Amino acid sequence: MSARRKATTQISRLAHRAGGTAAANRMVPEETPVAFSFAGTTHAVMMA
């Protein structure tokens, strides 16, 4: 089993609106590939 990763990360962003531009930080989810296997055969891989 691998080490536990953070579920979110913080990024900076610029919002462009009619009134101007605003800088801020935003929390976004981290994604990890997940594979579903049955009897040694992979049936699906998705990001979770």
Tab-separated table of C-alpha atoms in Angstrom, residues 2-46:
chain	number	residue	atom	x	y	z
A	2	SER	CA	1.353	3.436	-0.882
A	3	ALA	CA	1.604	6.489	1.356
A	4	ARG	CA	-1.574	8.512	1.797
A	5	ARG	CA	-1.793	11.609	-0.409
A	6	LYS	CA	-3.511	14.912	0.269
A	7	ALA	CA	-7.085	15.039	-1.038
A	8	THR	CA	-6.831	18.678	-2.159
A	9	THR	CA	-4.204	21.164	-3.249
A	10	GLN	CA	-4.246	24.958	-3.267
A	11	ILE	CA	-3.674	26.877	-6.505
A	12	SER	CA	-3.689	30.576	-7.343
A	13	ARG	CA	-6.170	31.936	-9.865
A	14	LEU	CA	-7.200	35.135	-11.626
A	15	ALA	CA	-10.893	35.897	-12.115
A	16	HIS	CA	-11.725	38.221	-15.011
A	17	ARG	CA	-15.101	39.892	-14.569
A	18	ALA	CA	-16.793	42.982	-15.996
A	19	GLY	CA	-15.602	44.986	-12.971
A	20	GLY	CA	-11.935	43.989	-13.376
A	21	THR	CA	-9.544	41.247	-12.343
A	22	ALA	CA	-9.249	39.619	-8.909
A	23	ALA	CA	-6.487	37.298	-7.670
A	24	ALA	CA	-7.278	34.576	-5.128
A	25	ASN	CA	-6.399	31.039	-4.049
A	26	ARG	CA	-8.609	28.032	-4.694
A	27	MET	CA	-8.717	24.475	-3.325
A	28	VAL	CA	-8.952	21.785	-6.031
A	29	PRO	CA	-9.206	17.990	-5.642
A	30	GLU	CA	-6.244	15.742	-6.395
A	31	GLU	CA	-7.024	12.858	-8.734
A	32	THR	CA	-5.568	9.355	-8.579
A	33	PRO	CA	-5.996	6.530	-11.110
A	34	VAL	CA	-8.051	3.619	-9.752
A	35	ALA	CA	-8.275	0.193	-11.450
A	36	PHE	CA	-10.985	-2.406	-10.871
A	37	SER	CA	-9.793	-5.988	-11.247
A	38	PHE	CA	-11.601	-9.311	-11.010
A	39	ALA	CA	-9.875	-12.685	-11.286
A	40	GLY	CA	-6.636	-10.990	-12.340
A	41	THR	CA	-8.191	-9.078	-15.254
A	42	THR	CA	-8.596	-5.290	-15.239
A	43	HIS	CA	-12.159	-4.280	-16.100
A	44	ALA	CA	-12.082	-0.504	-15.633
A	45	VAL	CA	-9.645	2.290	-14.906
A	46	MET	CA	-10.858	5.725	-13.843
